[in-house]
Coordinates of C-alpha atoms and ligand atoms in Angstrom, one line a residue:
X1 CA 74.0 16.3 -16.9
X2 CA 75.7 18.8 -19.5
X3 CA 75.0 16.5 -22.1
X4 CA 71.4 15.9 -21.6
X5 CA 68.6 17.8 -23.1
X6 CA 65.9 18.9 -20.9
X7 CA 62.1 19.4 -22.1
X8 CA 59.0 19.7 -20.1
X9 CA 57.5 16.6 -21.7
X10 CA 59.0 13.6 -23.7
X11 CA 56.4 12.0 -25.9
X12 CA 57.5 8.4 -27.5
X13 CA 56.1 7.7 -30.2
X14 CA 54.8 9.7 -33.3
X15 CA 51.8 7.9 -34.4
X16 CA 48.5 8.8 -34.1
X17 CA 48.2 9.7 -30.4
X18 CA 52.0 11.2 -30.1
X19 CA 51.2 13.6 -32.9
X20 CA 48.2 15.0 -31.4
X21 CA 49.9 14.9 -28.2
X22 CA 52.5 17.0 -29.4
X23 CA 49.8 19.3 -30.8
X24 CA 48.0 19.7 -27.4
X25 CA 51.1 20.4 -25.2
X26 CA 52.5 23.2 -27.4
X27 CA 48.9 24.8 -26.8
X28 CA 50.0 24.7 -23.5
X29 CA 53.4 26.4 -23.9
X30 CA 55.5 23.5 -23.2
X31 CA 58.6 22.5 -24.8
X32 CA 58.0 18.9 -25.8
X33 CA 60.4 16.5 -27.8
X34 CA 58.6 13.4 -29.6
X35 CA 61.2 10.4 -29.8
X36 CA 60.1 8.1 -32.8
X37 CA 61.8 4.9 -33.6
X38 CA 60.9 5.2 -37.4
X39 CA 62.1 7.6 -40.2
X40 CA 58.5 9.3 -40.4
X41 CA 55.7 9.7 -38.6
X42 CA 52.5 7.6 -38.8
X43 CA 53.0 4.6 -36.1
X44 CA 50.9 1.8 -37.1
X45 CA 51.1 3.2 -40.9
X46 CA 54.2 3.7 -41.2
X47 CA 55.2 0.2 -39.9
X48 CA 52.5 -1.9 -41.6
X49 CA 53.4 -1.4 -45.3
X50 CA 52.6 -5.3 -46.2
X51 CA 50.5 -5.5 -49.4
X52 CA 46.9 -5.3 -48.5
X53 CA 46.9 -3.3 -45.3
X54 CA 44.0 -1.3 -45.4
X55 CA 41.5 0.1 -42.4
X56 CA 38.6 -1.9 -41.1
X57 CA 37.1 1.0 -39.7
X58 CA 35.6 3.4 -42.1
X59 CA 38.1 6.3 -43.4
X60 CA 36.1 9.4 -42.2
X61 CA 35.5 7.5 -38.6
X62 CA 39.0 7.4 -38.4
X63 CA 40.2 11.0 -39.0
X64 CA 41.2 13.3 -36.3
X65 CA 38.0 15.2 -35.2
X66 CA 39.9 18.1 -33.7
X67 CA 40.3 20.5 -36.5
X68 CA 37.5 22.0 -38.4
X69 CA 39.9 22.9 -40.9
X70 CA 41.5 19.4 -41.4
X71 CA 38.1 18.0 -42.0
X72 CA 37.3 20.2 -44.6
X73 CA 40.7 19.9 -46.3
X74 CA 41.1 16.3 -46.6
X75 CA 39.2 14.2 -49.0
X76 CA 39.4 10.0 -48.3
X77 CA 39.2 8.3 -51.7
X78 CA 37.6 5.1 -50.2
X79 CA 35.3 4.0 -47.4
X80 CA 38.1 2.0 -46.2
X81 CA 41.5 3.2 -46.8
X82 CA 44.5 1.5 -47.7
X83 CA 47.6 2.1 -45.8
X84 CA 49.4 4.1 -48.4
X85 CA 46.5 6.9 -48.0
X86 CA 46.6 6.8 -44.4
X87 CA 50.2 7.4 -44.3
X88 CA 49.7 10.8 -46.9
X89 CA 47.0 11.6 -44.1
X90 CA 48.8 11.7 -40.9
X91 CA 52.2 13.4 -43.0
X92 CA 49.5 15.8 -44.1
X93 CA 48.7 16.2 -40.3
X94 CA 52.0 16.6 -39.1
X95 CA 53.0 19.1 -42.2
X96 CA 49.8 21.3 -41.5
X97 CA 50.7 21.6 -37.7
X98 CA 54.1 22.1 -38.1
X99 CA 54.9 19.1 -36.0
X100 CA 58.0 17.4 -37.4
X101 CA 60.2 20.4 -35.9
X102 CA 59.7 18.8 -32.6
X103 CA 60.1 15.3 -33.6
X104 CA 63.4 13.4 -33.6
X105 CA 63.2 10.5 -36.0
X106 CA 65.7 7.4 -35.6
X107 CA 65.2 7.5 -32.0
X108 CA 64.1 4.3 -30.1
X109 CA 64.0 4.7 -26.4
X110 CA 65.6 2.1 -24.5
X111 CA 65.6 3.1 -20.9
X112 CA 63.3 5.4 -18.9
X113 CA 63.9 6.1 -15.2
X114 CA 62.3 8.1 -12.4
X115 CA 64.4 10.5 -10.5
X116 CA 62.8 10.9 -6.8
X117 CA 65.2 13.6 -6.0
X118 CA 64.4 16.1 -9.2
X119 CA 60.7 14.6 -9.9
X120 CA 62.0 14.1 -13.6
X121 CA 62.5 11.2 -15.9
X122 CA 65.9 10.4 -17.6
X123 CA 65.4 9.2 -20.7
X124 CA 67.7 7.1 -23.0
X125 CA 67.6 6.2 -26.6
X126 CA 69.7 3.1 -28.1
X127 CA 72.2 5.2 -29.3
X128 CA 73.0 6.2 -25.8
X129 CA 71.8 9.7 -26.2
X130 CA 70.0 11.3 -23.0
X131 CA 67.2 13.8 -22.1
X132 CA 65.3 14.5 -18.9
X133 CA 61.6 15.7 -18.6
X134 CA 58.9 16.5 -16.1
X135 CA 56.2 14.6 -17.7
X136 CA 57.0 11.3 -19.7
X137 CA 54.1 10.4 -22.1
X138 CA 54.3 6.8 -23.8
X139 CA 52.7 6.8 -26.8
X140 CA 53.7 3.5 -28.1
X141 CA 50.5 1.6 -29.4
X142 CA 48.9 -1.7 -28.0
X143 CA 50.2 -3.5 -31.3
X144 CA 53.6 -2.3 -31.9
X145 CA 56.0 -5.0 -30.9
X146 CA 56.1 -7.5 -33.5
X147 CA 56.9 -10.9 -32.7
X148 CA 58.4 -13.7 -34.9
X149 CA 57.4 -17.6 -34.6
X150 CA 59.7 -19.4 -32.5
X151 CA 59.9 -22.1 -34.9
X152 CA 63.5 -24.1 -35.4
X153 CA 65.5 -22.4 -38.2
X154 CA 63.6 -19.3 -38.1
X155 CA 66.5 -17.4 -39.2
X156 CA 68.2 -19.9 -41.7
X157 CA 66.0 -19.1 -44.5
X158 CA 67.9 -17.9 -47.6
X159 CA 65.2 -16.2 -49.6
X160 CA 63.4 -12.9 -48.8
X161 CA 61.5 -12.9 -45.6
X162 CA 59.5 -10.4 -43.9
X163 CA 57.4 -9.9 -40.7
X164 CA 54.0 -7.6 -41.9
X165 CA 55.0 -4.9 -39.4
X166 CA 58.5 -4.9 -40.8
X167 CA 57.7 -4.3 -44.3
X168 CA 60.7 -2.7 -46.6
X169 CA 59.7 0.6 -48.3
X170 CA 60.6 -0.8 -51.5
X171 CA 58.0 -2.6 -53.3
X172 CA 58.0 -6.3 -53.1
X173 CA 57.2 -8.4 -56.1
X174 CA 55.4 -11.8 -56.1
X175 CA 55.0 -12.3 -59.7
X176 CA 55.6 -15.9 -60.5
X177 CA 57.1 -16.5 -56.8
X178 CA 56.4 -19.5 -54.6
X179 CA 55.0 -17.7 -51.4
X180 CA 54.4 -18.4 -48.2
X181 CA 52.4 -16.9 -45.3
X182 CA 52.4 -17.8 -41.7
X183 CA 49.5 -16.8 -39.6
X184 CA 45.9 -15.9 -40.4
X185 CA 44.7 -13.0 -38.1
X186 CA 43.5 -9.8 -39.4
X187 CA 47.1 -9.1 -40.8
X188 CA 47.4 -12.3 -42.6
X189 CA 44.0 -12.4 -44.2
X190 CA 44.7 -8.9 -45.8
X191 CA 48.3 -10.1 -46.9
X192 CA 46.8 -13.6 -48.4
X193 CA 43.9 -11.7 -50.4
X194 CA 46.3 -9.4 -52.0
X195 CA 49.2 -11.8 -52.7
X196 CA 47.0 -14.5 -54.4
X197 CA 46.6 -12.0 -56.8
X198 CA 50.1 -12.0 -58.5
X199 CA 52.0 -15.0 -56.8
X200 CA 52.8 -17.8 -58.6
X201 CA 51.8 -20.0 -55.8
X202 CA 50.8 -19.4 -52.4
X203 CA 51.1 -21.7 -49.4
X204 CA 49.1 -20.5 -46.3
X205 CA 50.1 -22.1 -42.9
X206 CA 47.4 -21.9 -40.5
X207 CA 47.2 -22.6 -36.8
X208 CA 43.8 -21.0 -35.7
X209 CA 41.4 -20.0 -38.6
X210 CA 39.5 -17.1 -37.7
X211 CA 36.1 -16.1 -38.5
X212 CA 36.2 -13.4 -41.2
X213 CA 33.3 -11.0 -42.5
X214 CA 33.1 -9.0 -45.9
X215 CA 34.7 -5.5 -45.7
X216 CA 32.4 -4.2 -48.8
X217 CA 34.9 -1.6 -49.6
X218 CA 33.7 1.0 -52.2
X219 CA 35.5 4.2 -53.6
X220 CA 34.2 7.6 -52.7
X221 CA 33.6 9.8 -55.3
X222 CA 33.7 13.8 -54.9
X223 CA 29.9 14.0 -54.3
X224 CA 29.8 11.4 -51.9
X225 CA 32.9 13.1 -50.1
X226 CA 30.8 16.5 -49.9
X227 CA 27.9 14.6 -48.5
X228 CA 29.9 12.7 -45.7
X229 CA 31.9 16.2 -44.9
X230 CA 28.6 17.6 -44.2
X231 CA 28.0 15.1 -42.0
X232 CA 30.8 15.2 -39.8
X233 CA 29.1 16.8 -36.8
X234 CA 26.8 14.2 -36.6
X235 CA 29.2 11.3 -37.5
X236 CA 31.1 12.2 -34.4
X237 CA 28.5 12.6 -32.2
X238 CA 27.5 9.0 -33.1
X239 CA 30.8 7.9 -32.0
X240 CA 31.1 9.3 -28.9
X241 CA 27.7 7.6 -28.3
X242 CA 28.4 3.9 -29.3
X243 CA 29.8 1.3 -27.1
X244 CA 33.2 1.3 -28.6
X245 CA 33.4 4.5 -30.5
X246 CA 32.5 2.9 -34.0
X247 CA 29.8 4.1 -36.5
X248 CA 28.1 0.8 -35.8
X249 CA 25.6 0.6 -32.9
X250 CA 25.0 -2.7 -30.9
X251 CA 21.5 -4.0 -31.8
X252 CA 19.4 -3.4 -28.8
X253 CA 17.5 -6.8 -29.1
X254 CA 18.3 -10.1 -27.8
X255 CA 18.9 -13.0 -30.2
X256 CA 16.1 -14.7 -29.2
X257 CA 13.8 -11.9 -28.9
X258 CA 13.3 -12.3 -32.4
X259 CA 11.5 -15.1 -35.0
X260 CA 14.1 -17.0 -36.8
X261 CA 13.1 -15.5 -40.3
X262 CA 13.8 -12.1 -38.5
X263 CA 17.2 -13.1 -37.1
X264 CA 18.3 -14.6 -40.1
X265 CA 17.5 -11.6 -42.2
X266 CA 19.3 -9.6 -39.4
X267 CA 22.5 -11.5 -40.1
X268 CA 22.0 -11.3 -43.7
X269 CA 21.6 -7.8 -43.8
X270 CA 25.0 -7.4 -41.6
X271 CA 26.7 -9.9 -43.6
X272 CA 26.1 -7.7 -46.9
X273 CA 27.0 -4.5 -45.3
X274 CA 30.2 -2.7 -45.2
X275 CA 32.7 -2.7 -42.2
X276 CA 32.4 -4.2 -38.6
X277 CA 28.5 -3.7 -38.4
X278 CA 28.2 -7.6 -38.1
X279 CA 30.7 -7.6 -35.0
X280 CA 29.9 -4.2 -33.2
X281 CA 26.2 -3.8 -34.4
X282 CA 24.9 -7.4 -33.9
X283 CA 22.1 -8.4 -31.2
X284 CA 23.2 -7.3 -27.8
X285 CA 23.6 -11.0 -26.4
X286 CA 25.9 -11.9 -29.2
X287 CA 29.3 -11.7 -26.8
X288 CA 27.7 -13.1 -23.6
X289 CA 25.5 -15.7 -24.4
X290 CA 26.9 -18.9 -25.3
X291 CA 23.8 -19.8 -27.6
X292 CA 23.2 -16.6 -29.3
X293 CA 26.8 -16.7 -30.1
X294 CA 26.3 -20.2 -31.7
X295 CA 24.3 -19.1 -33.9
X296 CA 25.8 -16.3 -35.6
X297 CA 28.9 -18.6 -35.9
X298 CA 26.8 -21.3 -37.7
X299 CA 25.6 -18.3 -39.8
X300 CA 29.1 -17.5 -40.9
X301 CA 30.1 -21.1 -41.2
X302 CA 27.3 -21.6 -43.8
X303 CA 28.5 -18.7 -45.4
X304 CA 32.1 -20.2 -45.4
X305 CA 30.8 -23.6 -47.0
X306 CA 29.2 -21.6 -49.7
X307 CA 32.1 -19.6 -50.7
X308 CA 34.8 -22.5 -50.5
X309 CA 34.4 -25.0 -53.1
X310 CA 36.4 -28.0 -52.1
X311 CA 34.2 -28.4 -48.7
X312 CA 37.4 -30.2 -47.0
X313 CA 39.3 -26.9 -47.3
X314 CA 36.0 -25.0 -46.2
X315 CA 36.2 -27.1 -43.0
X316 CA 39.4 -26.5 -42.0
X317 CA 38.5 -22.5 -42.9
X318 CA 35.8 -22.7 -40.2
X319 CA 37.4 -22.2 -36.2
X320 CA 36.2 -24.9 -34.0
X321 CA 37.6 -23.5 -30.6
X322 CA 36.1 -20.1 -30.4
X323 CA 32.7 -18.1 -31.8
X324 CA 32.1 -15.6 -33.9
X325 CA 33.6 -12.3 -32.6
X326 CA 35.2 -13.5 -29.4
X327 CA 38.5 -12.6 -31.4
X328 CA 39.0 -9.6 -33.5
X329 CA 37.2 -10.0 -36.8
X330 CA 39.2 -9.9 -39.6
X331 CA 37.7 -8.1 -42.5
X332 CA 38.0 -9.5 -46.1
X333 CA 37.5 -9.0 -49.6
X334 CA 37.2 -12.1 -51.2
X335 CA 39.5 -13.8 -49.2
X336 CA 37.6 -17.4 -49.0
X337 CA 37.3 -17.4 -52.6
X338 CA 41.4 -17.4 -52.8
X339 CA 40.9 -21.2 -51.6
X340 CA 39.4 -22.0 -54.9
X341 CA 42.6 -21.0 -56.9
X342 CA 44.3 -23.6 -58.0
X343 CA 47.8 -22.3 -57.0
X344 CA 47.0 -21.7 -53.6
X345 CA 47.7 -24.6 -50.9
X346 CA 46.1 -24.4 -47.3
X347 CA 47.9 -26.1 -44.6
X348 CA 46.6 -26.9 -41.5
X349 CA 49.5 -26.8 -39.1
X350 CA 47.5 -28.4 -36.1
X351 CA 47.4 -31.6 -38.3
X352 CA 51.0 -31.4 -39.8
X353 CA 53.2 -29.0 -37.6
X354 CA 56.1 -27.2 -39.0
X355 CA 58.8 -28.8 -37.6
X356 CA 61.3 -26.3 -38.9
X357 CA 62.3 -23.4 -41.2
X358 CA 65.1 -24.7 -43.4
X359 CA 67.4 -22.5 -45.7
X360 CA 65.0 -23.1 -48.9
X361 CA 61.8 -23.5 -47.2
X362 CA 59.3 -24.8 -44.8
X363 CA 59.4 -28.5 -43.5
X364 CA 56.0 -29.8 -41.8
X365 CA 55.5 -33.3 -40.5
X366 CA 54.5 -34.3 -43.8
X367 CA 56.2 -32.3 -46.3
X368 CA 59.2 -30.0 -47.4
X369 CA 58.1 -27.0 -49.0
X370 CA 60.4 -24.7 -51.4
X371 CA 59.8 -20.9 -51.1
X372 CA 61.1 -17.8 -52.6
X373 CA 59.5 -15.7 -50.3
X374 CA 58.3 -16.1 -46.5
X375 CA 55.6 -13.7 -45.1
X376 CA 55.4 -14.0 -41.2
X377 CA 52.0 -12.3 -40.4
X378 CA 52.6 -13.8 -36.9
X379 CA 51.3 -10.7 -34.8
X380 CA 52.5 -8.6 -31.9
X381 CA 53.5 -9.1 -28.2
X382 CA 50.0 -6.9 -27.6
X383 CA 49.3 -4.1 -25.1
X384 CA 51.8 -4.7 -22.8
X385 CA 55.0 -5.7 -24.8
X386 CA 55.8 -2.3 -26.3
X387 CA 56.0 -1.3 -22.5
X388 CA 58.1 -4.2 -22.2
X389 CA 60.8 -3.8 -24.5
X390 CA 61.6 -0.6 -23.0
X391 CA 63.4 -0.5 -19.3
X392 CA 60.8 1.6 -17.3
X393 CA 61.8 2.0 -13.8
X394 CA 59.7 4.0 -11.5
X395 CA 60.3 5.0 -7.8
X396 CA 63.0 3.1 -5.8
X397 CA 64.1 1.7 -9.2
X398 CA 61.3 -0.5 -9.7
X399 CA 60.6 -1.7 -12.7
X400 CA 57.3 -1.8 -15.0
X401 CA 58.0 -5.4 -16.5
X402 CA 57.9 -6.2 -12.8
X403 CA 55.2 -4.6 -11.5
X404 CA 52.9 -5.8 -14.5
X405 CA 54.6 -9.4 -14.2
X406 CA 50.8 -10.9 -13.4
X407 CA 49.0 -8.8 -15.7
X408 CA 48.5 -4.7 -16.2
X409 CA 47.6 -2.7 -13.0
X410 CA 46.8 0.9 -14.0
X411 CA 44.7 3.9 -12.6
X412 CA 42.0 4.7 -15.6
X413 CA 44.6 3.0 -17.9
X414 CA 46.6 5.9 -17.8
X415 CA 48.7 6.4 -14.8
X416 CA 50.8 3.6 -12.5
X417 CA 51.2 4.2 -8.7
X418 CA 55.1 4.3 -8.0
X419 CA 56.0 5.9 -11.7
X420 CA 55.0 9.3 -11.2
X421 CA 54.5 11.9 -14.0
X422 CA 54.2 9.0 -16.4
X423 CA 51.0 8.9 -18.6
X424 CA 50.0 6.3 -21.1
X425 CA 48.2 6.9 -24.3
X426 CA 46.4 3.6 -25.7
X427 CA 47.5 1.8 -22.4
X428 CA 46.5 -1.3 -20.9
X429 CA 43.0 -1.1 -19.5
X430 CA 42.0 2.0 -21.3
X431 CA 39.1 1.9 -23.7
X432 CA 40.7 1.2 -27.2
X433 CA 37.7 0.4 -29.7
X434 CA 37.8 3.0 -32.6
X435 CA 41.5 4.1 -31.9
X436 CA 41.7 7.4 -33.1
X437 CA 38.2 8.4 -31.4
X438 CA 39.7 6.8 -28.1
X439 CA 43.1 8.6 -28.6
X440 CA 41.3 12.0 -28.9
X441 CA 39.8 11.6 -25.4
X442 CA 42.7 10.0 -23.8
X443 CA 45.2 12.4 -25.3
X444 CA 42.6 15.5 -24.1
X445 CA 42.5 14.1 -20.5
X446 CA 46.3 13.7 -20.0
X447 CA 46.4 17.5 -21.5
X448 CA 44.1 18.3 -18.7
X449 CA 46.0 16.9 -16.1
X450 CA 49.2 18.4 -17.4
X451 CA 47.7 21.4 -17.6
X452 CA 46.2 21.3 -14.0
X453 CA 49.7 20.7 -12.6
X454 CA 51.2 23.8 -14.6
X455 CA 48.6 25.9 -13.4
X456 CA 48.8 24.8 -9.7
X457 CA 52.7 25.0 -9.7
X458 CA 52.6 21.1 -9.4
X459 CA 56.1 18.8 -9.9
X460 CA 54.5 15.3 -9.2
X461 CA 51.4 13.7 -10.3
X462 CA 50.8 10.2 -9.1
X463 CA 48.4 7.7 -9.0
X464 CA 47.5 5.9 -5.3
X465 CA 47.8 2.2 -4.5
X466 CA 43.9 2.5 -3.5
X467 CA 43.2 4.3 -7.3
X468 CA 45.0 1.4 -8.9
X469 CA 43.6 -1.6 -7.1
X470 CA 40.0 -0.3 -7.3
X471 CA 40.2 0.4 -11.3
X472 CA 42.0 -2.9 -12.0
X473 CA 39.5 -4.6 -9.9
X474 CA 36.8 -2.2 -11.9
X475 CA 38.4 -3.3 -15.4
X476 CA 38.2 -7.3 -14.2
X477 CA 34.8 -7.2 -13.1
X478 CA 33.6 -5.8 -16.9
X479 CA 35.6 -9.0 -18.2
X480 CA 33.3 -11.7 -16.2
X481 CA 30.9 -13.3 -18.6
X482 CA 32.5 -11.6 -21.7
X483 CA 33.3 -15.1 -24.2
X484 CA 36.3 -13.4 -25.9
X485 CA 38.0 -13.5 -22.4
X486 CA 37.6 -17.2 -22.6
X487 CA 39.6 -17.4 -25.8
X488 CA 43.4 -16.9 -26.5
X489 CA 44.3 -14.0 -28.7
X490 CA 46.3 -10.9 -28.5
X491 CA 43.3 -9.3 -26.8
X492 CA 43.7 -11.8 -23.4
X493 CA 47.4 -10.9 -23.8
X494 CA 48.5 -14.5 -25.3
X495 CA 51.5 -14.6 -27.5
X496 CA 52.7 -18.3 -28.2
X497 CA 55.8 -17.0 -29.1
X498 CA 56.9 -14.6 -25.8
X499 CA 57.8 -16.3 -22.9
X500 CA 55.4 -15.5 -20.1
X501 CA 52.5 -14.7 -22.2
X502 CA 50.9 -17.9 -22.0
X503 CA 48.4 -17.4 -19.5
X504 CA 45.1 -15.1 -20.3
X505 CA 44.8 -12.0 -18.6
X506 CA 42.6 -9.4 -18.8
X507 CA 44.4 -6.6 -20.6
X508 CA 41.7 -4.2 -21.9
X509 CA 38.8 -2.4 -20.6
X510 CA 35.6 -3.8 -21.9
X511 CA 33.4 -1.5 -20.3
X512 CA 31.4 1.1 -22.9
X513 CA 33.4 4.1 -24.2
X514 CA 31.0 6.6 -22.8
X515 CA 31.2 4.7 -19.3
X516 CA 34.9 5.1 -19.7
X517 CA 34.6 8.8 -20.2
X518 CA 32.1 9.8 -17.7
X519 CA 34.5 8.0 -15.3
X520 CA 37.6 10.1 -16.2
X521 CA 35.7 13.5 -16.5
X522 CA 34.6 13.1 -13.0
X523 CA 38.1 12.3 -12.0
X524 CA 38.9 15.9 -13.7
X525 CA 36.3 17.6 -12.5
X526 CA 37.0 16.6 -9.1
X527 CA 40.2 18.3 -9.0
X528 CA 41.9 14.8 -9.3
X529 CA 41.2 14.2 -5.8
X530 CA 42.0 10.7 -6.3
X531 CA 45.4 10.8 -7.2
X532 CA 48.5 12.1 -5.2
X533 CA 49.5 15.4 -6.6
X534 CA 52.4 17.6 -4.9
Ligands
NA7_28 P1 47.4 -11.5 -34.5 O1 46.0 -11.4 -34.9 O2 47.5 -12.1 -33.3 O3 47.5 -13.0 -35.6 C1 48.5 -13.6 -35.8 C2 48.6 -14.8 -36.5 O4 49.5 -15.8 -36.2 C3 47.5 -16.1 -36.0 O5 46.8 -16.6 -37.0 C4 48.4 -17.0 -34.9 O6 48.0 -18.1 -35.1 C5 49.6 -17.3 -35.9 N1 50.7 -17.5 -35.4 C6 51.8 -16.7 -34.3 N2 52.6 -17.5 -34.1 C7 52.9 -18.6 -34.7 C8 53.3 -19.9 -34.8 N3 54.5 -19.8 -34.3 N4 53.2 -20.6 -35.6 C9 52.3 -20.6 -36.3 N5 51.3 -19.6 -36.6 C10 51.4 -18.6 -35.7 O7 48.0 -10.7 -35.3 P2 47.9 -9.9 -36.4 O8 48.9 -9.1 -36.9 O9 46.8 -10.5 -37.7 O10 46.7 -9.0 -36.1 C11 46.8 -7.6 -34.9 C12 45.8 -6.8 -34.8 O11 46.5 -5.6 -35.5 C13 44.3 -7.3 -35.5 O12 43.5 -8.0 -34.6 C14 43.9 -5.6 -35.9 O13 43.6 -5.0 -34.7 C15 45.4 -5.1 -35.9 P3 47.2 -18.4 -33.6 O14 45.8 -17.5 -33.8 O15 48.0 -17.7 -32.4 O16 47.1 -19.9 -33.3

């Protein structure tokens, strides 16, 4: 069609994966268009501007590693950088590699349909503009489709209200204001501890408490940054060796292989250490052995009781329906101490459910609260949600959403049979972990595949039915025995606010990142023989 622009590849999304994918495809000499819904680059770090948003992974382990020059140029100011700094970093990357000229902002993709006759994708934006491309690469993120609670009256509130992932670009003042936060996941915890510093009153509506652990953030001065920089090769090597690409390595010992004193000392050391160590560097059986999990849960419960003065409030903050680490552990800085402030109220909405949101506030079964601001930290339609929001259709017009009705099925977490020439970055059933590390691998692998097609004059790359069946079975078998798969969370595909997302699924690859890479490397080394290429 005359009004349709054609590219070798279309990448949806200009976050960490989309930016790097653009850079890599350019090196193959391809024409690429990145279509991005926002007005700037950054993805997660563009959208999530809520107060207190910051890394829970060490800043330097989160950097791109592909450019030595970039590593030499960029200084991190904190061990766990706040969102504005990360967004500055990603803008710096976009400028340094001159990426913007191939990115089209304010461009939300509404549909992508495969054309059997030409082996191309037709891509349509919400405003009706149309594109076509040989390859379609989704860089849409596993946590990018925010969901509001399905509480009656949610649209009726007349004060200011925000979902954390749709935070305004202008500053929001809480000074003297009556603020409500709904949701106590990783986002809610970061928001609450920040808002509590200035709000007149803060009321937290908690449904499920989470096991949180101290972040132990600290500034990085010039001397320390120089040391970190000198250690980059070692650091990235280490991230390639660990289970989930974090700098923390699983303790090879079993919980019951050490004495009670040694175990307690290990827990204390991890609790006092920065970052995810207590989650990612704990005893090897913490997430598979119920008794081991009960011990660490009991340890963290004791910490909560010590830190929260009012013991009735402390009990409400201690999770009762899941063990430590079986959901994503929110990292905190004086989160529990917030509940010692006189102007903070914790409302357990399992005890007193929210009946409705009113024009002036929130009404529970017991009390009618008035607020100036309501913050929805209610999370995302995770992993498959961002795919569901685009009308993606493969061969014969089949919809991806229908294909995945009972849960995602993929080949290596990257391809789906019936959807030729579509490659997913950070899609379902791929290794997530420390995201940029996983992204760099994912992008390099996809670039290898696309480069192979280019070199061999191939126009159609497709996973086979057998390949998808065997990868899906493999991913499911890896999930057996993991306590986290017995718990409702975004990691098991649950979102109480989305129809059809009430049954737990295996949404993530839960094997080790090195095993994942070994498998993908093999496929490439064997000339992608497991795939249908033509
Ligand atoms: P999460 O972890 O999915 O947390 C969402 C929170 O919102 C959680 O506490 C939910 O309670 C709560 N929620 C959701 N819907 C409702 C309704 N209808 N009523 C009351 N409370 C509700 O999302 P986050 O944004 O915190 O974090 C997502 C990931 O982003 C995080 O793990 C990091 O990796 C980055 P529930 O637990 O469902 O009872």
